PDB file of C-alpha atoms and ligand atoms in Angstrom:
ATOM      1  CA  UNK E 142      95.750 124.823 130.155  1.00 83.00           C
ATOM      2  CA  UNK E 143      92.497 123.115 128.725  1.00 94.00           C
ATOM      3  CA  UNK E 144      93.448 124.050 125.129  1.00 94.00           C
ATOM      4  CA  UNK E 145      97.140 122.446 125.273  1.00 95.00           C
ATOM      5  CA  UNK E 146      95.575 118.995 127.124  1.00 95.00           C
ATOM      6  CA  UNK E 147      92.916 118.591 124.295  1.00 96.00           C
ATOM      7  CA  UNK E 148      95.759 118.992 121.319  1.00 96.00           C
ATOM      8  CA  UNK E 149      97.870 117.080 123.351  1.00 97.00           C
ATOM      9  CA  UNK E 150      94.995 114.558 123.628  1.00 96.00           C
ATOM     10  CA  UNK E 151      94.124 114.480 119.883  1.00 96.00           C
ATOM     11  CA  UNK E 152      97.583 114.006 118.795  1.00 97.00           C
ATOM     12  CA  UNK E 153      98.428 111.171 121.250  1.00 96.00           C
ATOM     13  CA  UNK E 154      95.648 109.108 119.638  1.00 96.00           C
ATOM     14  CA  UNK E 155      98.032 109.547 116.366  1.00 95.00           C
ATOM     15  CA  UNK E 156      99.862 105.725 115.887  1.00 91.00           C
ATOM     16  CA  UNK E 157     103.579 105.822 116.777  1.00 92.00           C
ATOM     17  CA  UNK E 158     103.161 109.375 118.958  1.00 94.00           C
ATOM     18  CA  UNK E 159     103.092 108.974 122.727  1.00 93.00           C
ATOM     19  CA  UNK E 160     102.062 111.109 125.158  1.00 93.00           C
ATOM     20  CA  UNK E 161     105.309 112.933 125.575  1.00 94.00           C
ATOM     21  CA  UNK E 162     105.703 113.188 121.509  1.00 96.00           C
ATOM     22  CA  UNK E 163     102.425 114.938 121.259  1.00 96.00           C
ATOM     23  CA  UNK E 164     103.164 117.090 124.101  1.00 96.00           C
ATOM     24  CA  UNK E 165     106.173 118.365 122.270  1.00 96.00           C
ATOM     25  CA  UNK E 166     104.192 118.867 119.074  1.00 97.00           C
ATOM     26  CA  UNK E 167     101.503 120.703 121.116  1.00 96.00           C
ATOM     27  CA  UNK E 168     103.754 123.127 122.154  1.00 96.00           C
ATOM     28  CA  UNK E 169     105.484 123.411 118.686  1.00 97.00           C
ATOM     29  CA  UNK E 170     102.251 124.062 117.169  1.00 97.00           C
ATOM     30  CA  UNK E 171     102.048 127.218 119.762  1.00 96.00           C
ATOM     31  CA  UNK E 172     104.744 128.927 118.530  1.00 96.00           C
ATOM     32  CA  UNK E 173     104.359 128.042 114.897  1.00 96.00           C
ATOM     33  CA  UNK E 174     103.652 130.876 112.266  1.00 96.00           C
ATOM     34  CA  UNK E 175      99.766 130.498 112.172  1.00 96.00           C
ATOM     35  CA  UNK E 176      99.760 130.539 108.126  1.00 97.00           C
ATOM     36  CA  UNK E 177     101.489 126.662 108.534  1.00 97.00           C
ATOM     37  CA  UNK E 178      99.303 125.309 111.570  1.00 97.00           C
ATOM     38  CA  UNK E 179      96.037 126.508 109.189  1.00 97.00           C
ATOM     39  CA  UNK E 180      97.603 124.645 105.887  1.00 97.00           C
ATOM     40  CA  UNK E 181      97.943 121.812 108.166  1.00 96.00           C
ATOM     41  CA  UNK E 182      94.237 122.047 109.476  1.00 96.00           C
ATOM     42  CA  UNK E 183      93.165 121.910 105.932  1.00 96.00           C
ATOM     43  CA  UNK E 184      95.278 119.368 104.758  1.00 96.00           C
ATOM     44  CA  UNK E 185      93.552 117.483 108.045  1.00 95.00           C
ATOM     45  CA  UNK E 186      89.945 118.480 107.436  1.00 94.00           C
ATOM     46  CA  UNK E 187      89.815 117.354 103.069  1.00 94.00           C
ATOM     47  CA  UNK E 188      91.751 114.065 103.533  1.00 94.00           C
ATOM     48  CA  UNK E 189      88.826 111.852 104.011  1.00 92.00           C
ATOM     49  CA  UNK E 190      87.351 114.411 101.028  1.00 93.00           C
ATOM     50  CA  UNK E 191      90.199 114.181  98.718  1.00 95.00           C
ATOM     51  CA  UNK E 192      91.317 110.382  99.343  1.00 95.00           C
ATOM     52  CA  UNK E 193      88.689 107.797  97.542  1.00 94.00           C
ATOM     53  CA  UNK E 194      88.616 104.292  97.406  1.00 95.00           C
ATOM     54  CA  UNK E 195      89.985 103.115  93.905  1.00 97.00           C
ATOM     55  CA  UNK E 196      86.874 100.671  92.249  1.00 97.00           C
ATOM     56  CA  UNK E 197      89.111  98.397  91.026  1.00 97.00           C
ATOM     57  CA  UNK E 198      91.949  97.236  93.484  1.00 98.00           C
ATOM     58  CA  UNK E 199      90.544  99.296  96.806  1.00 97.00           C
ATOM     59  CA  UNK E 200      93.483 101.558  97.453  1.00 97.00           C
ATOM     60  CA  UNK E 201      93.257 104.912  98.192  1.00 96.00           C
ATOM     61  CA  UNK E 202      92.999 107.353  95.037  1.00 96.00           C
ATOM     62  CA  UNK E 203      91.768 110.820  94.534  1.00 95.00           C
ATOM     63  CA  UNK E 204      89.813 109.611  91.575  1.00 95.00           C
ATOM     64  CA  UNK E 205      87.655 106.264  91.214  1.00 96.00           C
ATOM     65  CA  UNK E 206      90.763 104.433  89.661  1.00 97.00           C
ATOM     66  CA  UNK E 207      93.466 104.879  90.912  1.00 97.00           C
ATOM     67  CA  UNK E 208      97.073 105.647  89.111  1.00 96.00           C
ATOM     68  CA  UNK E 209      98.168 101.737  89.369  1.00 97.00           C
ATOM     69  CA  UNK E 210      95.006 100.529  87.915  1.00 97.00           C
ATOM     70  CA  UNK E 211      94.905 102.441  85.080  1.00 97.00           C
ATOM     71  CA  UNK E 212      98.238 103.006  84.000  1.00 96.00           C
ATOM     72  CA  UNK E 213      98.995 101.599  80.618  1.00 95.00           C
ATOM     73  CA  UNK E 214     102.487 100.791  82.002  1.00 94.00           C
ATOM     74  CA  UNK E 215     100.812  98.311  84.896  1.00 95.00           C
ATOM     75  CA  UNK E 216     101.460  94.363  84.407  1.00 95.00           C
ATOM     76  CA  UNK E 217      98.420  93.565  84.500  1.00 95.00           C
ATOM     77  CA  UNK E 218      99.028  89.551  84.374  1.00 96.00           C
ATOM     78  CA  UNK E 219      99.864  89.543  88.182  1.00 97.00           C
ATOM     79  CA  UNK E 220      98.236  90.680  91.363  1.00 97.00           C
ATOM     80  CA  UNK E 221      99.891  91.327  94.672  1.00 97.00           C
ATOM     81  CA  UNK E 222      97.707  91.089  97.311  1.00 98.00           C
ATOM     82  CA  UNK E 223      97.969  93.302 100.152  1.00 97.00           C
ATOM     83  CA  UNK E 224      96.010  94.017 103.452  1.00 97.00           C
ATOM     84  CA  UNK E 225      96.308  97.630 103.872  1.00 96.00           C
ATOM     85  CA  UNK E 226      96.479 100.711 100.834  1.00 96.00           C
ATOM     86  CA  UNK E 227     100.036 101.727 102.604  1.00 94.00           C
ATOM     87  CA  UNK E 228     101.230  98.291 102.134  1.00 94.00           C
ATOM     88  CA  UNK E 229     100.638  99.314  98.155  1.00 96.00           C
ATOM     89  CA  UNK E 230     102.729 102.308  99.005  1.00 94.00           C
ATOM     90  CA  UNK E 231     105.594 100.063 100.576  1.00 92.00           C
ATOM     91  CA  UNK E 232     105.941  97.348  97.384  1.00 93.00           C
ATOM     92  CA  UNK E 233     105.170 100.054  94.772  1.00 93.00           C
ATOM     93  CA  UNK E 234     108.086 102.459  96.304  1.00 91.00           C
ATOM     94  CA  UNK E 235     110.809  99.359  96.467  1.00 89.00           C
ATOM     95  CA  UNK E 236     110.422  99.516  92.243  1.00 90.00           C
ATOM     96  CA  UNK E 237     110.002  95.486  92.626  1.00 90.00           C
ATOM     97  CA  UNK E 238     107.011  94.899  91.265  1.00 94.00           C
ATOM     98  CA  UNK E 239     105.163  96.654  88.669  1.00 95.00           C
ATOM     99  CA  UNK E 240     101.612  94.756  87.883  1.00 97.00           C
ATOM    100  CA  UNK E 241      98.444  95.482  89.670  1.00 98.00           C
ATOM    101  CA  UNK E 242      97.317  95.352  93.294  1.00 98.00           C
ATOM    102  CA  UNK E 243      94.219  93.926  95.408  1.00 98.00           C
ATOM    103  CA  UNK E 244      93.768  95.626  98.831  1.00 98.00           C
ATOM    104  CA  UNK E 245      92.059  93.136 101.263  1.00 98.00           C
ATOM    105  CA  UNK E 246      91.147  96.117 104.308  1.00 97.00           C
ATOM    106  CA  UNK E 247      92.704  93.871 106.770  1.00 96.00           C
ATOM    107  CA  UNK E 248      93.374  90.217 108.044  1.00 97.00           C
ATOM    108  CA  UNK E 249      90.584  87.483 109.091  1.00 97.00           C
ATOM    109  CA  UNK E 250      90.978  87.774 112.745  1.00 95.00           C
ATOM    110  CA  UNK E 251      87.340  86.537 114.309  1.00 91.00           C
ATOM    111  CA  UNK E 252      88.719  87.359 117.801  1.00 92.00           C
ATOM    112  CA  UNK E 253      88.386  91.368 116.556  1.00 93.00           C
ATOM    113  CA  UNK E 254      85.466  90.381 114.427  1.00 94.00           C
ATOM    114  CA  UNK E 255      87.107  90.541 111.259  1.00 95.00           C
ATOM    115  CA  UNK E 256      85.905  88.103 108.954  1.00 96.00           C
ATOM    116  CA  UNK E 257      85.933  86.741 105.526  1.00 96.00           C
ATOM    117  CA  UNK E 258      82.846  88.895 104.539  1.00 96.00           C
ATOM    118  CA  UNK E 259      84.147  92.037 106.365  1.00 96.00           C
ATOM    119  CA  UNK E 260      87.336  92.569 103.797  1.00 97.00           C
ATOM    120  CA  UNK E 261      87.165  92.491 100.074  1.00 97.00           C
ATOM    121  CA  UNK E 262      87.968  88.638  99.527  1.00 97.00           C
ATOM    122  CA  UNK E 263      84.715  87.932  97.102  1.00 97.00           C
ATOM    123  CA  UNK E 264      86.244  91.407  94.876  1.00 97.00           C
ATOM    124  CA  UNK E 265      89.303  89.518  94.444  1.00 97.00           C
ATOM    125  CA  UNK E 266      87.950  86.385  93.620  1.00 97.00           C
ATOM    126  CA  UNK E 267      86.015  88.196  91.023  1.00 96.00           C
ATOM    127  CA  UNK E 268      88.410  89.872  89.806  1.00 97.00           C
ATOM    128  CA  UNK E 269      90.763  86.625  89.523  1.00 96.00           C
ATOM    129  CA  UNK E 270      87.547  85.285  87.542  1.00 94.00           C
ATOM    130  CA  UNK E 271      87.199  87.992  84.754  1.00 94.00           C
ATOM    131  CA  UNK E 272      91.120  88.049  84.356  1.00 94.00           C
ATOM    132  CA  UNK E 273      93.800  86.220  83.303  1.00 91.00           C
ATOM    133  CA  UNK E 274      96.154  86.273  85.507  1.00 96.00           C
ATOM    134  CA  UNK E 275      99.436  84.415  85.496  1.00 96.00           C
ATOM    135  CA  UNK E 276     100.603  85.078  88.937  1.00 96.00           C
ATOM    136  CA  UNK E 277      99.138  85.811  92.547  1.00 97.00           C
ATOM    137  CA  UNK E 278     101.358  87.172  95.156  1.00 96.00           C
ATOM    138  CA  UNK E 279      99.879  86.889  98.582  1.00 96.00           C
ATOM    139  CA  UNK E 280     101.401  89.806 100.206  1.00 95.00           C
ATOM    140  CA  UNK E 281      99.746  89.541 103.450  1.00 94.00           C
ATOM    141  CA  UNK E 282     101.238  90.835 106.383  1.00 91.00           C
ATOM    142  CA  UNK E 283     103.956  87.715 108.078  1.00 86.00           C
ATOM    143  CA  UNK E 284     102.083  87.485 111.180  1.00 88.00           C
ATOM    144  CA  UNK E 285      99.367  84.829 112.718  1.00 89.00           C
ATOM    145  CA  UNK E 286      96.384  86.606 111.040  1.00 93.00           C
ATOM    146  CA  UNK E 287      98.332  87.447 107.375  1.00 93.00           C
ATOM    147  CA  UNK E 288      99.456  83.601 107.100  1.00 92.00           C
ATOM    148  CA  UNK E 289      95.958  82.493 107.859  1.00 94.00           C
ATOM    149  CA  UNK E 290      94.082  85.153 105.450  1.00 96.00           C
ATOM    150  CA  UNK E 291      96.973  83.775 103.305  1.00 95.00           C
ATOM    151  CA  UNK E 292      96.064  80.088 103.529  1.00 95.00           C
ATOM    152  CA  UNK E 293      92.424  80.935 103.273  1.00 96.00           C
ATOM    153  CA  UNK E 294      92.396  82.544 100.092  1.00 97.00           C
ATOM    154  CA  UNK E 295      94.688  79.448  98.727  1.00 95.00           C
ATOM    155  CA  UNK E 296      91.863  77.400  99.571  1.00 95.00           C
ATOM    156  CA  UNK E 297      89.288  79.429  97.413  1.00 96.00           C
ATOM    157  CA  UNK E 298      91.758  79.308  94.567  1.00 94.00           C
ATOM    158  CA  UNK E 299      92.491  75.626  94.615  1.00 91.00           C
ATOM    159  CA  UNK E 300      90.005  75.321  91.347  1.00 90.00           C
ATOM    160  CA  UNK E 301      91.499  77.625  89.590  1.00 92.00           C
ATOM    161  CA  UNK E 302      94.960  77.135  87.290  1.00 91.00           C
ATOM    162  CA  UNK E 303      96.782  80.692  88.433  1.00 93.00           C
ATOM    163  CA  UNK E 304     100.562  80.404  89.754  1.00 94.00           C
ATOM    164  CA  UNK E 305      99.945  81.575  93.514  1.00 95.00           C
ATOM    165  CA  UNK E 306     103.076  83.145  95.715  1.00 95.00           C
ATOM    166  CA  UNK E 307     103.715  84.035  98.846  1.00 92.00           C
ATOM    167  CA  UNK E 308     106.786  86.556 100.022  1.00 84.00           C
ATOM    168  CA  UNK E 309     109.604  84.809 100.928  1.00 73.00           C
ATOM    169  CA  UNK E 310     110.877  84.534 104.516  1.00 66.00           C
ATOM    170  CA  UNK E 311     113.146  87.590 105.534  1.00 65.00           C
ATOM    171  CA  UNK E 312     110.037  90.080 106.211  1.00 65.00           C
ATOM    172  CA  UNK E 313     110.381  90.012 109.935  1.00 64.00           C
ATOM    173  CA  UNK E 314     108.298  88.071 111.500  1.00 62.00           C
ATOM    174  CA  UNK E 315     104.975  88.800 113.384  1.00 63.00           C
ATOM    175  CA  UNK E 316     105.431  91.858 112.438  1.00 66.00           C
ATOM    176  CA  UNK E 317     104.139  94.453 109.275  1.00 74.00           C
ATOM    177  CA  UNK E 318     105.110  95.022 105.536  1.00 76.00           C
ATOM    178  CA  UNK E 319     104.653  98.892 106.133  1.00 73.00           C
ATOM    179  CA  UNK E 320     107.887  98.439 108.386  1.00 71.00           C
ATOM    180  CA  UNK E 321     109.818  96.294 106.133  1.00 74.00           C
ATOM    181  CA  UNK E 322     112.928  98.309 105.534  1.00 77.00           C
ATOM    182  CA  UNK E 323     113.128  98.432 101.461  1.00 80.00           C
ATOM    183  CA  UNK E 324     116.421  95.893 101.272  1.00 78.00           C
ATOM    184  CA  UNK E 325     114.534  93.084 103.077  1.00 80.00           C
ATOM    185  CA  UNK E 326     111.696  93.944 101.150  1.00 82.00           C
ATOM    186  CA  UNK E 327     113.021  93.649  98.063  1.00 82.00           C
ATOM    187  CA  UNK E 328     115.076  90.045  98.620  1.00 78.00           C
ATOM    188  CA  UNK E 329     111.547  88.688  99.598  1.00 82.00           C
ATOM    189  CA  UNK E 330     109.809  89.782  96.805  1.00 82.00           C
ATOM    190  CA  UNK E 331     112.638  88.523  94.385  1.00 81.00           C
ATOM    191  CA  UNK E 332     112.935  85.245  96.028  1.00 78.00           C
ATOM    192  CA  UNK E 333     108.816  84.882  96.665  1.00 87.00           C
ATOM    193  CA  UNK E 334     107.928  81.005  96.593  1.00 80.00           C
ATOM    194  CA  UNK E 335     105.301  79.179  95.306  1.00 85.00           C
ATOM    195  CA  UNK E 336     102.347  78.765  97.834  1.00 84.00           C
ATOM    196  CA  UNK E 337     100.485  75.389  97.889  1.00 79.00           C
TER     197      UNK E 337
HETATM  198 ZN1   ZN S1604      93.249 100.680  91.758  1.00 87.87          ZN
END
């Protein structure tokens, strides 16, 4: 049945859903009251409409700034820096932190081609410039490429007289922040060392 393979086939591409999962789905979706699988078309088709790019810290927003950066209630003396807009999502649902946010759009990792022009590094360095910041959390992810995005950006602050961080061990490592359960999460944040 051509119609099942190609749903099954779109929704396998989905992270975290294997063949089998989106098999199941597929055939959920057949017997599903139409009026939900069309809200859920929608809600497919205006994401990339509705979801902007905040100016300021480059997580996702439906307007050009996003909540974080232009709350009143922000801290806006420190920065957490973060490689992906869920990773935002993750330290801003924990209730640790509560100042602003810089979303890098990934790790350096020149064996993908990702390099220190290709993610927003020169935004943050700008931004680090035209603030005063007291504190910079390097959030990066606790793998090979987060430590060394990590390390790099350490090196383009060495001139400048800002506290920097890094989380504290606990995260698991090697792997992502998105998947740090909230507890772990939390103790790492609270116990974040200085990064030098
Ligand atoms: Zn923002």
């Amino acid at each position: 049945m051509r119609a099942l393979e190609d749903l099954t086939g779109y929704l396998s591409r989905l992270p975290g859903i294997g063949k089998k999962s989106a098999s199941r789905i597929a055939f959920y979706l057949v017997k599903t009251p139409s009026s939900y699988n069309e809200a859920f078309s929608d809600a497919i088709l205006n994401i990339q409409k509705k979801i902007k790019i905040c100016q300021i810290c480059g997580s996702y927003s439906e307007s050009d700034i996003c909540d974080i950066c232009s709350d009143a209630n922000t801290d806006k003396e420190s920065i957490c820096v973060v490689e992906q807009p869920q990773d935002v999502i993750t330290i801003k649902d924990s209730g640790v932190y509560k100042g602003l946010f810089h979303v890098l759009g990934g790790a350096i990792n020149p064996l993908n081609n990702v390099l220190p022009e290709n993610l927003r590094i020169k935004e943050l360095m700008d931004r680090i410039k035209d603030n005063n910041f007291k504190e910079i959390i390097l959030a990066t992810n606790p793998n090979e490429e987060g430590d060394f995005t990590a390390r790099y950006i350490l090196r383009l602050l060495k001139d400048i007289d800002v506290k920097v961080t890094r989380l504290a061990s606990g995260l698991p490592i090697g792997g992502d922040l998105e998947y740090a359960d909230k507890s772990t999460l939390l103790r790492s944040f609270n116990s974040r060392v200085n990064f030098e």
